[in-house]
Each structure stands twice: as structure tokens, then as C-alpha cells.
Amino acid sequence: MPTPHRCDPKLFEKDLTGQVIICTGANSGIGLETTRQLTSQNATVILACRNEEKANVAMKDIGNADKTFYIHLDLSDLDSVRSFVDTFTSKYDRLDILINNAGVMMCPYAKTKQGFELQIGSNHLAHFLLFQLLTPILIKTAEETGKPSRFITVSSCAAAACNVPGMTSTDPEIDFDDLNWEKKKYDQSAAYAQSKLANYLTALEASHKYESSKLISASLHPGWVQSNLDQHVISNNFFGNMLRKLFLWSGKMINAVDGAQTTLFLHFE
């Protein structure tokens, strides 16, 4: 089995005391492992999750009760994003890092509360709004600490393969004329790729818009990670789990600890 690359262990010796970090989808997968590592280095991490019960289980699993805090966030509802920001800014006066990690992948057709196709709505639009609303405190924190804040987006290599039916360009692009798939047959894979392309473009634009002394923006592809993200691709049954084990053994799939390494690297470097 191939050995995945991991961060230099010296990066995990840094003391992050005082840092405040938001991670969406921190109750499972790479979000959970990212949170586990950052809190072990004394950072305070806000678990921005939809399910409070699952967030509480995750916080108990992590163990650093004085470093992990839950605030409700439902990415399928833009009102929830605004409520999250209101709650966060009422409790904290700094934000060092925003990690837009949560997502859904290749799910059946559905819409968000505001009527957007679920994948573009949850993966991109909600995260975009979250970033926009939190940018002032990210910049303020950078000015007060003298160190740039960070905006980290978990995208996917699927962005480069975005090929929406009916589009004529050979380059990846977003179909703004039918963002909600109301005029063409729904393609779960293309819809996911489109949302991940939007993630990448947002991070890229942020890196151009803000001075690197105030904000460092980056997107990443974590690899094919063993998590519940693939529940609509591989069945959660005996045969599906055997298939996952085969992919792990072959090195085509990696575990969540290895999957979190790129996110963690972008935090430190």
C-alpha cells in the first residue's frame, strides 16, 4: 500500500494559543481530523455544523472541551449562515482562519431553502456568503495581530473536469443561465464539479482582491478520502464497505487523517 505524504511533524509542534478558527463540517471526516489536530496545538475551533448531536459526539471524541465549541450552521439555508455569523461575532472578537470544509457530493436532485440546486447552494453559495460576512473580522484580526488571516477552501480536482451538458467551451465553466438545472436533465456529477469550480474561483479571486499581508486565500484537493461524503456514490452496506477497504489498501483512497494534511499544511505554511 502506498504511503501518503504528510505534513512535517515540526509543524505540529507550533503553539496556536489564542487563535480562533472556524471549520464547517467539523463533526466528521477531514473536518474532524483537522479540528482534532488544531485543538491539540491549543487553537480554539468553532465546529460549524448542522447536527448538534453529531457535533457533541465529535467534541467528546476530540477531548479538548475548553477548545471546541459548537455553533449551528445549516448550509442549505442562507438565513442560517447569517444567524451563525451573528452568533459568532457576538461571542468572539477575532478570527484567524476560516476553513470552508463541509460539502455534499453527487446527491439526488434537491433544492436549498432559497431554491438553489443543493450542491451549488450548499457547497458554494452558502460558503461564499459565510466568507463575505466574516471577511471584516478576518481583516481586523490580521491588522491587530500583524499576521495575515487565512481563508481555506476545500475544493476538488473535479473542478478541472467540470463539463456541464450543453456548454460549448472545452474549458471548465459554470452555467450561469441554468444554475439550478431547471432547463436540462440533472447530472449529479457535473453539478458537483460545478460547485467545486465555484469554490476554486472564489478562493482565487480572494487571493487577488486582498493583500497577502491581510489575508492568504487558498483552495485544495484533499484526495479521495474515506468519509461519508461518498454515500451517494458507494453504498453504505457490506459490499460498499468492502469496496472502500479495497480502495484504501490499493492507495486509491486515503483515510481522513491523511486527507486532512493539505488543509493543515495551508494553515501553517
PDB file of C-alpha atoms in Angstrom:
ATOM      1  CA  MET A   1       0.000   0.000   0.000  1.00  0.00           C
ATOM      2  CA  PRO A   2       1.449   3.423  -0.972  1.00  0.00           C
ATOM      3  CA  THR A   3       2.342   5.836   1.855  1.00  0.00           C
ATOM      4  CA  PRO A   4       0.584   9.229   1.539  1.00  0.00           C
ATOM      5  CA  HIS A   5       2.561  12.410   2.124  1.00  0.00           C
ATOM      6  CA  ARG A   6       2.045  14.060   5.493  1.00  0.00           C
ATOM      7  CA  CYS A   7       2.985  17.433   6.991  1.00  0.00           C
ATOM      8  CA  ASP A   8       6.401  17.924   8.538  1.00  0.00           C
ATOM      9  CA  PRO A   9       5.921  16.842  12.188  1.00  0.00           C
ATOM     10  CA  LYS A  10       7.611  20.073  13.269  1.00  0.00           C
ATOM     11  CA  LEU A  11       4.537  21.976  12.062  1.00  0.00           C
ATOM     12  CA  PHE A  12       2.510  20.120  14.681  1.00  0.00           C
ATOM     13  CA  GLU A  13       4.776  21.415  17.446  1.00  0.00           C
ATOM     14  CA  LYS A  14       3.675  25.023  16.947  1.00  0.00           C
ATOM     15  CA  ASP A  15       1.683  26.598  19.763  1.00  0.00           C
ATOM     16  CA  LEU A  16      -1.575  28.020  18.416  1.00  0.00           C
ATOM     17  CA  THR A  17      -2.774  29.501  21.698  1.00  0.00           C
ATOM     18  CA  GLY A  18      -5.073  32.459  21.072  1.00  0.00           C
ATOM     19  CA  GLN A  19      -6.006  31.513  17.517  1.00  0.00           C
ATOM     20  CA  VAL A  20      -9.725  31.266  16.735  1.00  0.00           C
ATOM     21  CA  ILE A  21     -10.681  29.060  13.806  1.00  0.00           C
ATOM     22  CA  ILE A  22     -13.992  28.192  12.166  1.00  0.00           C
ATOM     23  CA  CYS A  23     -14.302  24.850  10.383  1.00  0.00           C
ATOM     24  CA  THR A  24     -17.534  23.928   8.615  1.00  0.00           C
ATOM     25  CA  GLY A  25     -18.472  20.265   8.679  1.00  0.00           C
ATOM     26  CA  ALA A  26     -16.078  19.643  11.561  1.00  0.00           C
ATOM     27  CA  ASN A  27     -18.030  16.754  13.049  1.00  0.00           C
ATOM     28  CA  SER A  28     -16.719  14.095  10.638  1.00  0.00           C
ATOM     29  CA  GLY A  29     -14.121  13.221   8.007  1.00  0.00           C
ATOM     30  CA  ILE A  30     -11.274  15.593   7.326  1.00  0.00           C
ATOM     31  CA  GLY A  31     -13.065  18.374   9.178  1.00  0.00           C
ATOM     32  CA  LEU A  32     -12.984  16.304  12.353  1.00  0.00           C
ATOM     33  CA  GLU A  33      -9.311  15.378  11.930  1.00  0.00           C
ATOM     34  CA  THR A  34      -8.370  18.972  11.113  1.00  0.00           C
ATOM     35  CA  THR A  35     -10.135  20.137  14.269  1.00  0.00           C
ATOM     36  CA  ARG A  36      -8.530  17.406  16.352  1.00  0.00           C
ATOM     37  CA  GLN A  37      -5.029  18.461  15.282  1.00  0.00           C
ATOM     38  CA  LEU A  38      -5.561  22.217  15.655  1.00  0.00           C
ATOM     39  CA  THR A  39      -7.074  21.925  19.123  1.00  0.00           C
ATOM     40  CA  SER A  40      -4.216  19.649  20.203  1.00  0.00           C
ATOM     41  CA  GLN A  41      -1.995  22.666  19.469  1.00  0.00           C
ATOM     42  CA  ASN A  42      -4.176  24.913  21.661  1.00  0.00           C
ATOM     43  CA  ALA A  43      -6.236  26.624  18.965  1.00  0.00           C
ATOM     44  CA  THR A  44      -9.907  27.348  19.657  1.00  0.00           C
ATOM     45  CA  VAL A  45     -12.039  25.772  16.932  1.00  0.00           C
ATOM     46  CA  ILE A  46     -15.690  26.510  16.248  1.00  0.00           C
ATOM     47  CA  LEU A  47     -17.473  23.464  14.851  1.00  0.00           C
ATOM     48  CA  ALA A  48     -19.918  24.934  12.342  1.00  0.00           C
ATOM     49  CA  CYS A  49     -22.301  22.036  11.829  1.00  0.00           C
ATOM     50  CA  ARG A  50     -25.956  21.355  11.105  1.00  0.00           C
ATOM     51  CA  ASN A  51     -26.429  18.492  13.574  1.00  0.00           C
ATOM     52  CA  GLU A  52     -25.791  19.430  17.210  1.00  0.00           C
ATOM     53  CA  GLU A  53     -25.887  15.822  18.400  1.00  0.00           C
ATOM     54  CA  LYS A  54     -23.159  14.795  15.950  1.00  0.00           C
ATOM     55  CA  ALA A  55     -21.124  17.883  16.841  1.00  0.00           C
ATOM     56  CA  ASN A  56     -21.314  16.989  20.524  1.00  0.00           C
ATOM     57  CA  VAL A  57     -20.162  13.431  19.781  1.00  0.00           C
ATOM     58  CA  ALA A  58     -17.250  14.837  17.777  1.00  0.00           C
ATOM     59  CA  MET A  59     -16.248  17.242  20.553  1.00  0.00           C
ATOM     60  CA  LYS A  60     -16.341  14.414  23.094  1.00  0.00           C
ATOM     61  CA  ASP A  61     -14.171  12.328  20.755  1.00  0.00           C
ATOM     62  CA  ILE A  62     -11.653  15.169  20.358  1.00  0.00           C
ATOM     63  CA  GLY A  63     -11.478  15.638  24.108  1.00  0.00           C
ATOM     64  CA  ASN A  64     -10.348  19.264  24.380  1.00  0.00           C
ATOM     65  CA  ALA A  65     -13.560  20.565  25.914  1.00  0.00           C
ATOM     66  CA  ASP A  66     -12.166  24.043  26.520  1.00  0.00           C
ATOM     67  CA  LYS A  67     -11.014  24.375  22.902  1.00  0.00           C
ATOM     68  CA  THR A  68     -14.016  23.157  20.893  1.00  0.00           C
ATOM     69  CA  PHE A  69     -17.332  24.962  20.587  1.00  0.00           C
ATOM     70  CA  TYR A  70     -20.425  24.303  18.505  1.00  0.00           C
ATOM     71  CA  ILE A  71     -22.477  26.890  16.628  1.00  0.00           C
ATOM     72  CA  HIS A  72     -25.357  25.734  14.448  1.00  0.00           C
ATOM     73  CA  LEU A  73     -24.873  26.163  10.697  1.00  0.00           C
ATOM     74  CA  ASP A  74     -27.124  24.726   8.001  1.00  0.00           C
ATOM     75  CA  LEU A  75     -25.520  25.388   4.627  1.00  0.00           C
ATOM     76  CA  SER A  76     -28.788  24.659   2.816  1.00  0.00           C
ATOM     77  CA  ASP A  77     -30.276  27.802   4.344  1.00  0.00           C
ATOM     78  CA  LEU A  78     -28.709  31.251   3.825  1.00  0.00           C
ATOM     79  CA  ASP A  79     -30.649  32.585   6.822  1.00  0.00           C
ATOM     80  CA  SER A  80     -28.776  30.036   8.935  1.00  0.00           C
ATOM     81  CA  VAL A  81     -25.470  31.380   7.596  1.00  0.00           C
ATOM     82  CA  ARG A  82     -26.414  34.901   8.685  1.00  0.00           C
ATOM     83  CA  SER A  83     -27.547  33.630  12.085  1.00  0.00           C
ATOM     84  CA  PHE A  84     -24.261  31.757  12.514  1.00  0.00           C
ATOM     85  CA  VAL A  85     -22.244  34.899  11.820  1.00  0.00           C
ATOM     86  CA  ASP A  86     -24.365  36.937  14.236  1.00  0.00           C
ATOM     87  CA  THR A  87     -23.818  34.352  16.973  1.00  0.00           C
ATOM     88  CA  PHE A  88     -20.104  34.031  16.304  1.00  0.00           C
ATOM     89  CA  THR A  89     -19.395  37.768  16.237  1.00  0.00           C
ATOM     90  CA  SER A  90     -21.370  38.244  19.463  1.00  0.00           C
ATOM     91  CA  LYS A  91     -19.019  35.814  21.227  1.00  0.00           C
ATOM     92  CA  TYR A  92     -15.643  36.348  19.542  1.00  0.00           C
ATOM     93  CA  ASP A  93     -13.693  39.440  18.555  1.00  0.00           C
ATOM     94  CA  ARG A  94     -11.120  37.700  16.368  1.00  0.00           C
ATOM     95  CA  LEU A  95     -10.990  35.093  13.591  1.00  0.00           C
ATOM     96  CA  ASP A  96      -7.639  33.822  12.394  1.00  0.00           C
ATOM     97  CA  ILE A  97      -8.783  31.180   9.937  1.00  0.00           C
ATOM     98  CA  LEU A  98     -11.977  30.263   8.099  1.00  0.00           C
ATOM     99  CA  ILE A  99     -11.964  26.708   6.754  1.00  0.00           C
ATOM    100  CA  ASN A 100     -14.816  26.082   4.310  1.00  0.00           C
ATOM    101  CA  ASN A 101     -14.724  22.319   4.507  1.00  0.00           C
ATOM    102  CA  ALA A 102     -18.287  20.958   4.514  1.00  0.00           C
ATOM    103  CA  GLY A 103     -19.994  19.706   1.400  1.00  0.00           C
ATOM    104  CA  VAL A 104     -22.306  17.270  -0.327  1.00  0.00           C
ATOM    105  CA  MET A 105     -21.318  15.174  -3.335  1.00  0.00           C
ATOM    106  CA  MET A 106     -23.313  13.781  -6.241  1.00  0.00           C
ATOM    107  CA  CYS A 107     -26.581  13.673  -4.322  1.00  0.00           C
ATOM    108  CA  PRO A 108     -30.034  13.280  -5.902  1.00  0.00           C
ATOM    109  CA  TYR A 109     -31.638  16.488  -7.117  1.00  0.00           C
ATOM    110  CA  ALA A 110     -32.849  18.736  -4.324  1.00  0.00           C
ATOM    111  CA  LYS A 111     -33.044  22.430  -3.563  1.00  0.00           C
ATOM    112  CA  THR A 112     -31.958  24.637  -0.683  1.00  0.00           C
ATOM    113  CA  LYS A 113     -34.439  26.664   1.362  1.00  0.00           C
ATOM    114  CA  GLN A 114     -33.896  29.614  -1.000  1.00  0.00           C
ATOM    115  CA  GLY A 115     -34.480  27.457  -4.100  1.00  0.00           C
ATOM    116  CA  PHE A 116     -30.937  26.801  -5.325  1.00  0.00           C
ATOM    117  CA  GLU A 117     -29.801  23.395  -6.559  1.00  0.00           C
ATOM    118  CA  LEU A 118     -28.441  21.729  -3.422  1.00  0.00           C
ATOM    119  CA  GLN A 119     -24.820  21.217  -4.440  1.00  0.00           C
ATOM    120  CA  ILE A 120     -24.181  24.731  -5.770  1.00  0.00           C
ATOM    121  CA  GLY A 121     -26.252  26.136  -2.918  1.00  0.00           C
ATOM    122  CA  SER A 122     -24.583  24.297  -0.040  1.00  0.00           C
ATOM    123  CA  ASN A 123     -21.080  23.782  -1.392  1.00  0.00           C
ATOM    124  CA  HIS A 124     -20.638  27.250  -2.867  1.00  0.00           C
ATOM    125  CA  LEU A 125     -23.296  29.905  -2.295  1.00  0.00           C
ATOM    126  CA  ALA A 126     -23.600  29.383   1.470  1.00  0.00           C
ATOM    127  CA  HIS A 127     -19.827  29.229   1.893  1.00  0.00           C
ATOM    128  CA  PHE A 128     -19.437  32.309  -0.294  1.00  0.00           C
ATOM    129  CA  LEU A 129     -21.864  34.237   1.907  1.00  0.00           C
ATOM    130  CA  LEU A 130     -20.108  32.971   5.039  1.00  0.00           C
ATOM    131  CA  PHE A 131     -16.780  34.258   3.747  1.00  0.00           C
ATOM    132  CA  GLN A 132     -18.239  37.614   2.722  1.00  0.00           C
ATOM    133  CA  LEU A 133     -19.835  38.174   6.121  1.00  0.00           C
ATOM    134  CA  LEU A 134     -16.698  37.127   8.012  1.00  0.00           C
ATOM    135  CA  THR A 135     -14.154  38.989   5.877  1.00  0.00           C
ATOM    136  CA  PRO A 136     -14.269  42.139   8.071  1.00  0.00           C
ATOM    137  CA  ILE A 137     -13.281  40.209  11.217  1.00  0.00           C
ATOM    138  CA  LEU A 138     -10.634  38.249   9.305  1.00  0.00           C
ATOM    139  CA  ILE A 139      -9.056  41.515   8.129  1.00  0.00           C
ATOM    140  CA  LYS A 140      -9.437  43.109  11.576  1.00  0.00           C
ATOM    141  CA  THR A 141      -7.660  40.161  13.185  1.00  0.00           C
ATOM    142  CA  ALA A 142      -4.786  40.441  10.712  1.00  0.00           C
ATOM    143  CA  GLU A 143      -4.401  44.142  11.445  1.00  0.00           C
ATOM    144  CA  GLU A 144      -4.394  43.562  15.196  1.00  0.00           C
ATOM    145  CA  THR A 145      -2.046  40.566  15.235  1.00  0.00           C
ATOM    146  CA  GLY A 146       0.264  41.695  12.466  1.00  0.00           C
ATOM    147  CA  LYS A 147      -0.145  38.297  10.805  1.00  0.00           C
ATOM    148  CA  PRO A 148      -2.344  37.508   7.791  1.00  0.00           C
ATOM    149  CA  SER A 149      -5.595  35.674   8.430  1.00  0.00           C
ATOM    150  CA  ARG A 150      -6.377  32.702   6.227  1.00  0.00           C
ATOM    151  CA  PHE A 151      -9.278  31.602   4.063  1.00  0.00           C
ATOM    152  CA  ILE A 152      -9.008  27.905   3.190  1.00  0.00           C
ATOM    153  CA  THR A 153     -11.459  26.246   0.813  1.00  0.00           C
ATOM    154  CA  VAL A 154     -11.762  22.510   0.311  1.00  0.00           C
ATOM    155  CA  SER A 155     -12.417  22.202  -3.422  1.00  0.00           C
ATOM    156  CA  SER A 156     -11.763  19.145  -5.582  1.00  0.00           C
ATOM    157  CA  CYS A 157      -9.927  18.012  -8.688  1.00  0.00           C
ATOM    158  CA  ALA A 158     -13.450  17.607 -10.072  1.00  0.00           C
ATOM    159  CA  ALA A 159     -13.366  21.368 -10.697  1.00  0.00           C
ATOM    160  CA  ALA A 160     -10.881  20.861 -13.521  1.00  0.00           C
ATOM    161  CA  ALA A 161     -13.151  18.269 -15.115  1.00  0.00           C
ATOM    162  CA  CYS A 162     -16.295  20.384 -14.941  1.00  0.00           C
ATOM    163  CA  ASN A 163     -18.240  19.664 -18.122  1.00  0.00           C
ATOM    164  CA  VAL A 164     -21.836  20.828 -17.846  1.00  0.00           C
ATOM    165  CA  PRO A 165     -24.100  19.384 -20.571  1.00  0.00           C
ATOM    166  CA  GLY A 166     -24.928  21.947 -23.235  1.00  0.00           C
ATOM    167  CA  MET A 167     -21.896  24.152 -22.629  1.00  0.00           C
ATOM    168  CA  THR A 168     -19.709  24.637 -25.701  1.00  0.00           C
ATOM    169  CA  SER A 169     -16.366  25.557 -24.149  1.00  0.00           C
ATOM    170  CA  THR A 170     -13.699  22.883 -23.667  1.00  0.00           C
ATOM    171  CA  ASP A 171     -12.553  24.699 -20.528  1.00  0.00           C
ATOM    172  CA  PRO A 172     -14.276  24.203 -17.164  1.00  0.00           C
ATOM    173  CA  GLU A 173     -17.065  26.725 -16.759  1.00  0.00           C
ATOM    174  CA  ILE A 174     -20.249  27.431 -14.819  1.00  0.00           C
ATOM    175  CA  ASP A 175     -23.653  27.517 -16.486  1.00  0.00           C
ATOM    176  CA  PHE A 176     -24.994  30.775 -15.055  1.00  0.00           C
ATOM    177  CA  ASP A 177     -28.014  30.605 -17.378  1.00  0.00           C
ATOM    178  CA  ASP A 178     -29.275  27.456 -15.691  1.00  0.00           C
ATOM    179  CA  LEU A 179     -27.529  27.281 -12.334  1.00  0.00           C
ATOM    180  CA  ASN A 180     -30.394  25.312 -10.782  1.00  0.00           C
ATOM    181  CA  TRP A 181     -30.699  22.676 -13.527  1.00  0.00           C
ATOM    182  CA  GLU A 182     -34.262  23.616 -14.432  1.00  0.00           C
ATOM    183  CA  LYS A 183     -33.772  23.630 -18.222  1.00  0.00           C
ATOM    184  CA  LYS A 184     -31.660  20.500 -18.663  1.00  0.00           C
ATOM    185  CA  LYS A 185     -31.503  16.981 -17.291  1.00  0.00           C
ATOM    186  CA  TYR A 186     -29.842  16.874 -13.905  1.00  0.00           C
ATOM    187  CA  ASP A 187     -26.304  15.482 -13.874  1.00  0.00           C
ATOM    188  CA  GLN A 188     -25.189  14.803 -10.292  1.00  0.00           C
ATOM    189  CA  SER A 189     -21.509  14.580 -11.198  1.00  0.00           C
ATOM    190  CA  ALA A 190     -21.474  17.744 -13.301  1.00  0.00           C
ATOM    191  CA  ALA A 191     -23.398  19.640 -10.628  1.00  0.00           C
ATOM    192  CA  TYR A 192     -20.816  18.631  -8.030  1.00  0.00           C
ATOM    193  CA  ALA A 193     -17.932  19.611 -10.323  1.00  0.00           C
ATOM    194  CA  GLN A 194     -19.584  22.966 -10.996  1.00  0.00           C
ATOM    195  CA  SER A 195     -19.859  23.693  -7.268  1.00  0.00           C
ATOM    196  CA  LYS A 196     -16.210  22.779  -6.722  1.00  0.00           C
ATOM    197  CA  LEU A 197     -15.150  25.005  -9.622  1.00  0.00           C
ATOM    198  CA  ALA A 198     -17.038  27.844  -7.950  1.00  0.00           C
ATOM    199  CA  ASN A 199     -15.131  27.111  -4.706  1.00  0.00           C
ATOM    200  CA  TYR A 200     -11.823  27.302  -6.530  1.00  0.00           C
ATOM    201  CA  LEU A 201     -12.698  30.530  -8.350  1.00  0.00           C
ATOM    202  CA  THR A 202     -13.791  32.191  -5.106  1.00  0.00           C
ATOM    203  CA  ALA A 203     -10.512  31.362  -3.388  1.00  0.00           C
ATOM    204  CA  LEU A 204      -8.582  32.530  -6.448  1.00  0.00           C
ATOM    205  CA  GLU A 205     -10.430  35.852  -6.611  1.00  0.00           C
ATOM    206  CA  ALA A 206      -9.963  36.411  -2.876  1.00  0.00           C
ATOM    207  CA  SER A 207      -6.207  35.931  -3.322  1.00  0.00           C
ATOM    208  CA  HIS A 208      -6.242  38.735  -5.922  1.00  0.00           C
ATOM    209  CA  LYS A 209      -8.588  41.054  -4.052  1.00  0.00           C
ATOM    210  CA  TYR A 210      -6.887  41.137  -0.656  1.00  0.00           C
ATOM    211  CA  GLU A 211      -3.270  41.931   0.181  1.00  0.00           C
ATOM    212  CA  SER A 212      -1.352  38.873   1.324  1.00  0.00           C
ATOM    213  CA  SER A 213      -0.349  40.765   4.459  1.00  0.00           C
ATOM    214  CA  LYS A 214      -4.042  40.817   5.429  1.00  0.00           C
ATOM    215  CA  LEU A 215      -5.463  37.601   4.007  1.00  0.00           C
ATOM    216  CA  ILE A 216      -3.991  34.452   2.482  1.00  0.00           C
ATOM    217  CA  SER A 217      -6.539  32.577   0.398  1.00  0.00           C
ATOM    218  CA  ALA A 218      -6.088  29.077  -0.988  1.00  0.00           C
ATOM    219  CA  SER A 219      -8.138  26.143  -2.227  1.00  0.00           C
ATOM    220  CA  LEU A 220      -7.175  22.491  -2.157  1.00  0.00           C
ATOM    221  CA  HIS A 221      -7.969  18.997  -3.371  1.00  0.00           C
ATOM    222  CA  PRO A 222      -7.672  16.662  -0.358  1.00  0.00           C
ATOM    223  CA  GLY A 223      -7.554  13.451  -2.350  1.00  0.00           C
ATOM    224  CA  TRP A 224     -10.163  10.720  -2.430  1.00  0.00           C
ATOM    225  CA  VAL A 225     -10.851  10.470   1.286  1.00  0.00           C
ATOM    226  CA  GLN A 226     -12.728   7.788   3.190  1.00  0.00           C
ATOM    227  CA  SER A 227     -15.685   9.686   4.622  1.00  0.00           C
ATOM    228  CA  ASN A 228     -19.463   9.906   4.445  1.00  0.00           C
ATOM    229  CA  LEU A 229     -19.124  12.337   1.521  1.00  0.00           C
ATOM    230  CA  ASP A 230     -19.264   9.427  -0.923  1.00  0.00           C
ATOM    231  CA  GLN A 231     -22.515   7.996   0.441  1.00  0.00           C
ATOM    232  CA  HIS A 232     -24.321   8.748  -2.837  1.00  0.00           C
ATOM    233  CA  VAL A 233     -21.539   7.146  -4.890  1.00  0.00           C
ATOM    234  CA  ILE A 234     -20.755   3.980  -2.933  1.00  0.00           C
ATOM    235  CA  SER A 235     -23.487   2.242  -0.951  1.00  0.00           C
ATOM    236  CA  ASN A 236     -23.183   2.116   2.843  1.00  0.00           C
ATOM    237  CA  ASN A 237     -23.601  -1.650   3.010  1.00  0.00           C
ATOM    238  CA  PHE A 238     -21.355  -4.711   3.306  1.00  0.00           C
ATOM    239  CA  PHE A 239     -20.280  -4.662  -0.328  1.00  0.00           C
ATOM    240  CA  GLY A 240     -19.770  -0.901  -0.347  1.00  0.00           C
ATOM    241  CA  ASN A 241     -17.593  -1.066   2.747  1.00  0.00           C
ATOM    242  CA  MET A 242     -15.562  -3.926   1.246  1.00  0.00           C
ATOM    243  CA  LEU A 243     -15.024  -1.798  -1.845  1.00  0.00           C
ATOM    244  CA  ARG A 244     -13.792   1.096   0.309  1.00  0.00           C
ATOM    245  CA  LYS A 245     -11.341  -1.228   2.073  1.00  0.00           C
ATOM    246  CA  LEU A 246     -10.043  -2.356  -1.316  1.00  0.00           C
ATOM    247  CA  PHE A 247      -9.536   1.251  -2.422  1.00  0.00           C
ATOM    248  CA  LEU A 248      -7.752   2.042   0.856  1.00  0.00           C
ATOM    249  CA  TRP A 249      -5.488  -0.964   0.506  1.00  0.00           C
ATOM    250  CA  SER A 250      -4.592  -0.049  -3.085  1.00  0.00           C
ATOM    251  CA  GLY A 251      -3.849   3.562  -2.175  1.00  0.00           C
ATOM    252  CA  LYS A 252      -6.566   4.990  -4.417  1.00  0.00           C
ATOM    253  CA  MET A 253      -8.441   6.156  -1.301  1.00  0.00           C
ATOM    254  CA  ILE A 254      -6.878   7.641   1.846  1.00  0.00           C
ATOM    255  CA  ASN A 255      -8.114   7.871   5.403  1.00  0.00           C
ATOM    256  CA  ALA A 256      -9.376  11.091   6.984  1.00  0.00           C
ATOM    257  CA  VAL A 257      -6.133  11.799   8.878  1.00  0.00           C
ATOM    258  CA  ASP A 258      -4.172  11.746   5.621  1.00  0.00           C
ATOM    259  CA  GLY A 259      -6.954  13.668   3.897  1.00  0.00           C
ATOM    260  CA  ALA A 260      -6.634  16.498   6.438  1.00  0.00           C
ATOM    261  CA  GLN A 261      -2.939  17.022   5.775  1.00  0.00           C
ATOM    262  CA  THR A 262      -3.345  19.526   2.926  1.00  0.00           C
ATOM    263  CA  THR A 263      -5.766  21.658   4.922  1.00  0.00           C
ATOM    264  CA  LEU A 264      -3.362  21.620   7.872  1.00  0.00           C
ATOM    265  CA  PHE A 265      -0.395  22.481   5.652  1.00  0.00           C
ATOM    266  CA  LEU A 266      -2.228  25.531   4.335  1.00  0.00           C
ATOM    267  CA  HIS A 267      -2.828  26.598   7.917  1.00  0.00           C
ATOM    268  CA  PHE A 268       0.850  26.535   8.772  1.00  0.00           C
ATOM    269  CA  GLU A 269       2.619  27.478   5.550  1.00  0.00           C
TER     270      GLU A 269
END
